[in-house]
Every structure is written in C-alpha cells, then in structure tokens.
Coordinates of C-alpha atoms in Angstrom, one line a residue:
M1 CA 121.5 74.0 104.7
T2 CA 122.3 70.5 105.6
S3 CA 122.8 68.6 108.9
K4 CA 126.6 68.6 108.1
A5 CA 126.8 72.3 108.7
R6 CA 129.2 73.3 111.5
T7 CA 127.9 73.2 115.1
G8 CA 130.2 75.4 117.0
L9 CA 130.5 75.9 120.8
A10 CA 127.8 78.6 121.0
L11 CA 125.2 76.6 119.2
R12 CA 126.1 73.4 121.2
A13 CA 125.8 75.4 124.4
Y14 CA 122.4 76.8 123.3
L15 CA 121.1 73.3 122.4
A16 CA 122.2 72.0 125.8
A17 CA 120.6 74.9 127.7
S18 CA 117.3 74.5 125.8
H19 CA 116.7 71.2 127.7
L20 CA 116.0 73.4 130.8
I21 CA 113.1 75.4 129.1
P22 CA 110.3 73.0 130.1
L23 CA 111.2 73.5 133.8
L24 CA 110.1 77.1 133.5
A25 CA 107.6 77.0 130.7
R26 CA 104.3 76.2 132.4
P27 CA 104.7 78.8 135.3
M28 CA 106.0 81.4 132.9
L29 CA 103.2 80.9 130.4
S30 CA 100.5 80.8 133.1
H31 CA 101.8 84.1 134.5
R32 CA 101.7 85.7 131.1
R33 CA 98.2 84.3 130.5
R34 CA 97.0 85.9 133.8
R35 CA 98.4 89.2 132.5
G36 CA 96.6 88.9 129.2
K37 CA 99.8 88.4 127.2
E38 CA 98.9 84.8 126.1
H39 CA 95.8 83.4 124.3
D40 CA 93.3 82.1 126.9
T41 CA 92.9 78.6 125.4
R42 CA 95.7 78.3 122.8
W43 CA 98.7 79.1 125.0
V44 CA 99.4 75.3 125.3
E45 CA 100.5 75.4 121.7
K46 CA 103.7 76.9 123.0
Q47 CA 104.4 73.6 124.6
G48 CA 103.7 71.7 121.4
R49 CA 100.3 70.5 122.7
R50 CA 96.8 70.6 121.4
L51 CA 98.0 71.4 117.9
A52 CA 95.6 71.8 115.1
P53 CA 95.3 68.9 112.6
G54 CA 98.0 69.2 109.9
P55 CA 96.8 69.5 106.3
A56 CA 97.3 66.6 103.9
G57 CA 100.0 67.0 101.3
R58 CA 102.9 69.4 101.1
L59 CA 103.2 72.1 103.7
V60 CA 105.2 75.3 103.8
W61 CA 105.8 76.7 107.3
L62 CA 106.4 80.4 107.7
H63 CA 107.4 82.0 111.0
A64 CA 107.2 85.7 112.0
V65 CA 107.5 87.2 115.5
G66 CA 104.5 89.6 115.7
L67 CA 101.5 91.2 114.2
G68 CA 103.2 93.4 111.5
E69 CA 105.5 90.7 110.4
V70 CA 102.7 88.1 110.2
M71 CA 100.5 90.4 108.2
S72 CA 103.3 91.0 105.7
L73 CA 103.5 87.3 104.9
R74 CA 100.1 87.4 103.2
G75 CA 101.3 88.6 99.8
L76 CA 104.1 86.1 99.7
I77 CA 101.8 83.2 100.6
A78 CA 99.3 84.3 97.9
R79 CA 102.0 84.3 95.3
M80 CA 103.4 80.9 96.3
A81 CA 99.9 79.5 96.4
D82 CA 99.3 80.6 92.8
Q83 CA 102.5 78.9 91.7
Q84 CA 101.9 75.7 93.8
P85 CA 98.1 75.0 93.9
D86 CA 98.5 71.8 95.9
V87 CA 100.6 73.3 98.7
H88 CA 99.2 74.3 102.2
F89 CA 100.7 77.0 104.5
L90 CA 101.3 77.1 108.2
V91 CA 102.1 80.4 109.8
T92 CA 103.4 80.6 113.4
S93 CA 104.0 83.7 115.6
G94 CA 104.4 84.5 119.2
T95 CA 101.9 87.2 120.2
A96 CA 98.2 86.9 121.0
A97 CA 97.5 90.0 118.9
S98 CA 99.0 88.5 115.8
A99 CA 96.7 85.5 116.1
R100 CA 93.6 87.6 116.6
V101 CA 94.2 89.9 113.7
F102 CA 95.6 87.3 111.3
A103 CA 92.5 85.1 111.9
G104 CA 90.4 87.7 110.0
Q105 CA 92.9 88.0 107.1
L106 CA 93.9 84.4 106.5
P107 CA 95.1 83.7 102.9
P108 CA 93.7 80.5 101.3
R109 CA 94.9 77.1 102.5
T110 CA 96.6 78.8 105.5
L111 CA 96.6 77.8 109.2
H112 CA 97.9 79.7 112.2
Q113 CA 99.6 78.3 115.3
F114 CA 101.7 79.7 118.1
L115 CA 105.4 78.6 117.8
P116 CA 106.4 76.3 120.6
L117 CA 109.2 77.4 122.9
D118 CA 112.6 76.3 121.7
A119 CA 112.9 73.1 123.8
P120 CA 113.8 69.7 122.4
L121 CA 110.6 68.1 123.5
Y122 CA 108.4 70.9 122.1
R123 CA 110.3 71.1 118.9
R124 CA 109.9 67.3 118.4
R125 CA 106.2 67.4 119.0
F126 CA 105.7 70.2 116.6
L127 CA 107.9 68.9 113.8
D128 CA 106.6 65.3 114.1
H129 CA 103.0 66.6 114.0
F130 CA 103.2 69.0 111.0
R131 CA 106.2 67.6 109.0
P132 CA 106.8 70.7 107.0
D133 CA 108.5 70.5 103.6
L134 CA 110.0 74.0 103.7
C135 CA 110.6 76.5 106.5
I136 CA 110.7 80.3 105.9
W137 CA 111.9 82.6 108.7
A138 CA 110.6 86.1 108.1
E139 CA 112.4 89.4 108.9
Q140 CA 114.1 89.0 112.3
D141 CA 113.0 86.1 114.4
L142 CA 115.2 83.0 114.3
W143 CA 115.0 80.1 116.8
P144 CA 118.4 78.2 117.0
G145 CA 117.0 74.9 118.2
F146 CA 114.4 74.7 115.4
V147 CA 117.0 75.7 112.8
H148 CA 119.3 72.9 114.0
D149 CA 116.5 70.3 114.1
L150 CA 115.1 71.2 110.7
A151 CA 118.6 70.8 109.2
Q152 CA 119.0 67.4 110.9
R153 CA 115.8 66.3 109.2
G154 CA 116.9 67.6 105.8
I155 CA 114.1 70.2 105.6
P156 CA 115.2 73.3 103.5
Q157 CA 115.1 76.7 105.2
A158 CA 115.2 80.3 104.1
I159 CA 115.3 83.7 105.7
V160 CA 113.3 86.3 103.8
A161 CA 113.1 90.1 104.1
A162 CA 115.6 90.2 106.9
R163 CA 115.9 93.5 108.7
M164 CA 118.8 94.5 110.9
N165 CA 119.7 98.0 111.9
D166 CA 123.0 99.1 113.5
A167 CA 121.8 98.4 117.1
A168 CA 120.5 94.9 116.2
F169 CA 123.8 94.2 114.3
A170 CA 125.8 95.1 117.4
R171 CA 123.8 92.6 119.4
H172 CA 124.2 89.9 116.8
R173 CA 127.9 90.5 116.4
K174 CA 128.4 89.5 120.1
A175 CA 127.1 86.0 119.1
R176 CA 128.7 85.9 115.7
G177 CA 129.7 82.3 116.0
L178 CA 126.1 81.2 116.7
F179 CA 124.6 83.2 113.8
R180 CA 127.3 82.0 111.4
D181 CA 126.3 78.4 112.2
L182 CA 122.6 79.2 111.8
Y183 CA 123.0 81.0 108.5
A184 CA 125.1 78.1 107.2
R185 CA 121.9 76.0 107.4
M186 CA 119.9 78.3 105.1
A187 CA 119.4 77.6 101.5
L188 CA 118.4 81.2 100.8
I189 CA 118.8 84.5 102.7
T190 CA 117.3 87.8 101.5
A191 CA 117.4 91.3 103.1
Q192 CA 115.0 94.2 102.9
D193 CA 117.8 96.8 102.3
P194 CA 121.5 97.1 101.5
E195 CA 122.4 98.0 105.1
T196 CA 120.9 94.7 106.4
A197 CA 122.5 92.7 103.6
A198 CA 125.9 94.1 104.5
H199 CA 125.4 93.3 108.2
L200 CA 124.4 89.7 107.3
V201 CA 127.5 89.3 105.1
T202 CA 129.7 90.4 108.0
L203 CA 128.0 87.8 110.2
G204 CA 128.8 85.1 107.6
A205 CA 125.7 84.9 105.5
D206 CA 125.3 84.9 101.8
A207 CA 122.5 87.5 101.4
R208 CA 120.9 89.5 98.6
V209 CA 118.5 92.3 98.7
T210 CA 114.8 91.6 97.7
G211 CA 113.1 94.4 99.5
S212 CA 110.2 94.3 102.0
L213 CA 107.3 91.9 101.9
K214 CA 104.9 94.5 103.1
P215 CA 104.1 96.2 99.8
A216 CA 103.1 92.9 98.3
A217 CA 100.5 92.0 101.0
P218 CA 96.9 92.3 100.0
A219 CA 95.1 95.4 101.1
L220 CA 93.6 95.2 104.6
G221 CA 90.0 94.2 104.7
C222 CA 87.1 95.4 106.9
D223 CA 83.4 94.9 107.4
R224 CA 82.1 96.6 104.2
G225 CA 78.7 97.4 105.8
E226 CA 80.3 99.1 108.7
L227 CA 82.5 101.1 106.4
H228 CA 79.6 102.2 104.2
T229 CA 77.6 103.3 107.3
L230 CA 80.5 105.4 108.5
Q231 CA 81.2 106.9 105.1
M232 CA 77.5 108.0 104.8
A233 CA 77.5 109.4 108.3
L234 CA 80.7 111.3 107.8
A235 CA 80.2 112.5 104.2
G236 CA 81.4 115.9 103.5
R237 CA 83.9 116.0 106.4
F238 CA 87.7 116.1 105.9
I239 CA 89.0 113.0 107.7
W240 CA 92.5 112.2 108.6
A241 CA 94.1 109.7 111.0
V242 CA 97.1 109.0 113.1
A243 CA 97.8 105.3 113.1
P244 CA 99.1 103.0 114.6
S245 CA 99.7 105.7 117.2
H246 CA 101.8 106.2 120.4
P247 CA 101.5 109.2 122.8
A248 CA 104.1 111.3 121.0
D249 CA 102.4 110.9 117.7
E250 CA 99.1 111.8 119.3
D251 CA 100.4 114.9 120.9
A252 CA 101.7 116.2 117.5
A253 CA 98.4 115.1 115.7
L254 CA 96.2 116.8 118.3
A255 CA 98.1 120.1 118.1
A256 CA 97.9 119.9 114.3
H257 CA 94.2 119.2 114.4
D258 CA 93.5 122.2 116.6
A259 CA 95.2 124.4 114.0
L260 CA 93.4 122.6 111.1
R261 CA 90.0 123.2 112.7
T262 CA 90.5 126.9 112.9
Q263 CA 90.1 126.8 109.1
D264 CA 87.9 123.7 108.8
P265 CA 85.7 123.3 111.9
G266 CA 84.2 120.1 110.6
A267 CA 87.5 118.2 110.3
L268 CA 87.7 114.8 112.0
L269 CA 90.8 113.1 113.4
I270 CA 90.7 109.3 113.9
V271 CA 93.2 108.1 116.5
A272 CA 94.1 104.4 116.2
P273 CA 96.4 103.4 119.1
R274 CA 99.0 100.8 118.4
H275 CA 98.1 99.2 121.7
P276 CA 94.3 99.5 122.0
D277 CA 94.3 98.5 125.7
R278 CA 96.1 101.8 126.4
R279 CA 92.6 103.3 125.7
G280 CA 92.1 107.0 126.2
I281 CA 94.2 109.7 124.6
A282 CA 95.0 113.1 126.0
R283 CA 91.4 114.3 125.4
P284 CA 87.9 112.8 125.8
A285 CA 86.6 111.3 122.6
P286 CA 84.1 108.6 121.6
L287 CA 85.6 105.1 121.7
K288 CA 84.9 102.4 119.1
S289 CA 85.5 99.7 121.8
Q290 CA 82.3 101.1 123.5
G291 CA 80.3 101.1 120.3
A292 CA 80.5 104.8 119.9
V293 CA 80.7 106.5 116.5
P294 CA 81.7 110.1 115.9
G295 CA 78.9 112.6 115.9
A296 CA 78.6 115.7 113.8
D297 CA 80.2 117.8 116.5
D298 CA 82.9 115.4 117.5
P299 CA 86.4 116.5 116.5
L300 CA 88.0 113.1 117.4
W301 CA 87.2 109.4 117.3
V302 CA 89.4 106.8 119.0
C303 CA 89.4 103.5 117.1
D304 CA 90.7 101.4 120.0
T305 CA 90.0 97.9 118.7
F306 CA 92.4 95.3 117.2
G307 CA 92.5 94.7 113.5
D308 CA 90.6 97.8 112.3
L309 CA 93.2 99.7 110.3
G310 CA 91.4 98.2 107.3
L311 CA 88.4 100.4 108.4
V312 CA 90.4 103.5 109.4
Y313 CA 92.4 103.9 106.2
P314 CA 89.5 103.9 103.7
L315 CA 87.8 106.6 105.8
A316 CA 90.9 108.8 105.9
Q317 CA 92.2 111.1 103.2
A318 CA 95.6 111.4 104.9
V319 CA 97.4 109.4 107.6
L320 CA 100.2 110.4 109.9
I321 CA 102.0 107.1 110.3
G322 CA 102.6 106.3 114.0
G323 CA 105.8 105.6 115.8
T324 CA 107.6 108.3 113.8
F325 CA 107.7 110.8 116.6
D326 CA 109.4 108.7 119.3
A327 CA 111.8 105.8 119.8
T328 CA 109.5 103.3 118.2
Q329 CA 111.1 104.3 114.9
G330 CA 108.0 103.9 112.7
H331 CA 105.4 101.4 111.6
N332 CA 104.4 99.9 108.3
P333 CA 103.4 102.7 105.8
W334 CA 102.4 100.4 103.0
E335 CA 99.0 99.4 104.4
A336 CA 97.8 103.0 104.3
A337 CA 99.4 103.5 100.9
Q338 CA 97.5 100.6 99.4
L339 CA 94.2 102.1 100.6
D340 CA 94.6 105.5 98.8
C341 CA 95.8 107.6 101.7
A342 CA 98.2 110.5 101.5
L343 CA 101.0 109.7 103.9
L344 CA 102.8 111.9 106.5
H345 CA 105.5 110.8 108.8
G346 CA 107.8 112.2 111.5
P347 CA 111.6 112.1 111.5
Q348 CA 112.1 108.8 113.4
V349 CA 111.7 106.1 110.8
G350 CA 114.6 103.8 111.6
N351 CA 112.6 100.5 111.4
F352 CA 111.3 101.4 107.9
R353 CA 114.0 103.8 106.6
S354 CA 114.2 102.4 103.1
D355 CA 110.3 102.1 102.8
F356 CA 109.8 105.7 103.8
A357 CA 112.6 106.8 101.6
A358 CA 111.0 105.1 98.6
L359 CA 107.7 106.7 99.3
D360 CA 109.2 110.2 99.8
V361 CA 111.1 109.9 96.5
A362 CA 107.9 108.8 94.8
G363 CA 106.0 111.8 96.2
G364 CA 103.6 109.5 98.1
A365 CA 104.7 110.6 101.5
V366 CA 105.5 113.9 103.1
P367 CA 108.1 114.2 106.0
V368 CA 107.0 116.5 108.8
T369 CA 108.7 117.5 112.0
T370 CA 106.2 119.8 113.8
A371 CA 102.4 120.2 114.4
A372 CA 102.5 123.3 112.2
E373 CA 104.0 121.3 109.3
I374 CA 101.4 118.6 109.7
A375 CA 98.5 121.1 109.6
A376 CA 100.0 122.9 106.6
T377 CA 100.3 119.5 104.7
L378 CA 96.7 118.6 105.5
R379 CA 95.6 121.9 103.9
R380 CA 97.4 121.1 100.6
T381 CA 95.1 120.9 97.6
D382 CA 96.9 118.0 96.0
L383 CA 96.4 115.3 98.8
A384 CA 94.6 113.1 96.3
Q385 CA 97.6 113.1 94.0
V386 CA 99.9 112.3 96.9
A387 CA 97.7 109.4 97.8
G388 CA 97.7 108.2 94.2
R389 CA 101.5 108.3 94.1
A390 CA 101.6 106.3 97.3
A391 CA 99.4 103.6 95.9
A392 CA 101.5 103.4 92.7
A393 CA 104.7 103.1 94.8
A394 CA 103.2 100.2 96.8
K395 CA 102.2 98.4 93.6
S396 CA 105.7 98.9 92.1
A397 CA 107.5 97.8 95.3
G398 CA 105.5 94.6 95.5
I399 CA 106.8 93.2 92.2
A400 CA 110.0 91.9 93.7
T401 CA 108.0 89.5 95.8
D402 CA 106.9 87.6 92.6
A403 CA 110.5 86.6 91.9
L404 CA 111.1 85.7 95.6
A405 CA 108.0 83.4 95.6
G406 CA 109.4 81.6 92.6
D407 CA 112.8 81.1 94.3
L408 CA 111.1 79.7 97.4
C409 CA 108.9 77.4 95.3
A410 CA 112.0 76.1 93.7
L411 CA 113.4 75.2 97.1
L412 CA 110.2 73.3 97.8
E413 CA 110.6 71.3 94.6
T414 CA 114.2 70.3 95.6
Q415 CA 112.7 68.6 98.6
H416 CA 111.0 66.1 96.4
E417 CA 113.6 65.5 93.7

C-alpha cells in the first residue's frame, strides 16, 4: 500500500502509455457526447476540469464503474458517516446514467463527480483538487494510473466487494504482473464470494470474503405522492413487474402474463427496461416517459424512465428480476427484496450467483425457467410470505457491511496518526 511497492514492466508500460491519452480524449469525449453517452455539461470532468468545490475537512473517495455499483455504495457510506461524523464523501463513476440516478439518492455529505480519464495531467488535477484521505475501489473497476499516484502520495487504498467470475479471471490472468503490482498497493481487499477471493489470491492479492454491498444499501426512494396516486388508481389489481428488463426477460414475462390473465383478467404487468431509451416492448402499452399511466383495461405499463425502480417495486407484489434469461447474467435482486417483493429469477444469474443462492435458500426467491413456471408461481397463495423472507434475507445479508465500514474507518484513522 506504499509507494515502495514493486513497479513491474507491465505497470511501467501502462504509465508511459497513459501520457498519450490527452491526444485522443477531447475528440473521443465529444463523439460520445453527440451520441448521448456523456453528460451534456459535465463531460469535461473526465479531463479533470470544472470540478466541483471540494468539501472542507477529511474526504473519503469511492469509485464505482456504473449505476448498479454506485447505488450499492450508499449503505457503506451511511455506515461510515455514522462512525465518522466529520468525514465527507466523494463518489466517482463513468456513466451518465449513474450520475442522473445517484443525484436523486445521494447519502448525506456526499458529492458525485465523473472520474477523469487515467492520464497523468488529469490525475494530477483531480488529486490536487480533492486531496482525498482514503480511496475505496468498489467491485471491479481499477485504474492503474490512479492506484500508482495515490500510493506515491501515501494515501491508503482499499478494494471492497470485488467480483470476478471465471471469464473475468481469465482476462486478468493475462495481465497478472500488472494486477499483482496494483493489489500490492492496497491496504485492504475484500470479495463478494469465495470464488472471487480465490481468483484474487491466485493473482497475488490478500483477500477475504465480506459479501456484497448491495443488501446494505438503503431502500430505493420515489416520489411518495406519485406512488400514492398510482396505488389508489390500481387498488384491487394483482401487479407484478419484470425489471430491469431485457428483450428475453420481456418475452418470458409477456407469455406468462397472457397465461395469468386467463385466470385473473385484471392483472397488470409493469415492464421497466434496463435501458429506457430502448423504449417499446413487443406489444403496445402506455409509456411513463410520455406521462401515461395504466388504465383499468391496460394489461401492461412500460416504466421507461431512469431511476424509477423505487416506484415500480412498491407497486408490485412480485418481480421477475431482469437479465436472468439471457447473457446479461442477472441484475441486483436486493433492491426489490428490500421493498417487500416476492422474487422470481431465470436460470442465468452468473453476475449475482451467490446473491440469488442466498435468496433461494432463504425462500425469498423462486427460480423459474419457463413462462408456464412464472405464471404458476404468480398464482401461488404464499407470495406475501416469500416477499417477507426476501426482506429478512436482505436485512441479514447487510450486517457484514457494518464490520467492513469499521475496517475502512480504521484505515482513515491511520492516515492521521
């Protein structure tokens, strides 16, 4: 974790090549902005420019790659904030969607910025401006130049809730020397599951299992007035959802919904696409993005707006977790579990294998493989009990984050001894 850690050939080559990044940065970012993949005004933060004012006092910097990972940090931040009332938090990410949704769910004393590209000039601008006292890398995104520069400055670093499946391990193994040097600069490394921990150890890390951060995150919020209006309008109907969904999930859900409505003609399916700009599904339906709400005769409603899962889940009695019927390999099930939903999931859960396994064992989730199985599960009379077990499993799984927050706060204290 110090600047004396080994700097092998691979890391030296990376650091040398990173000097070339500014030559391509502006045209690349401008192109991405025109395609809607960068924030209209804040994209310059990726060059270390126009950064928000840094808070006074001690600062913990946490980085996560995208929306799901950023949202999972909220519980860890809340626990660290309770233990260190004078500390502020900076969260960085890379995607425009993560910034939009996180802005509505910010923990106390927390600021969001886009992480600059990993060029020496941009790194220096960022670190000189914010001067963090601790850096926490979440799940799977690690920027070698920043890791090197933080170590040079004597700023402690940690990797938390790392996740690495067999395919990712194979890729990392090809650059084993680089990752060995990066892991040597970490004061703490934790993994979500034993498989990841074993992969990290093989790559030269000293890792232990602390589980996922996602069950510890606060429940998603929403506009309470909007929720109440919808609940009143939809009272008496059986409501379920597929979220965050991809086409394969929607195909299975639509077929199941057809079967369900033969016995319950008033049932409503809410479709919440993972990528709202994909818009329409296989059938016409009212779209939330157009201000439409489901009428009494509408069998479907498409919630095609960012950041509204906190509205969808409280409406639904059951949720088919998206990404589990295709190569996506699943999405976070804990957000729905925390909001009293019975969970269903398809067979492809590689990204959250241990999470779904824990929920299955607890009886809070039901694995399904066909539309017929989905429909049969939705007709079960014990869905409320399944939802209760899911919520209890989420609460239990979040306890490990308390201890992790304490370990990270201890690292922060060593910075000032």
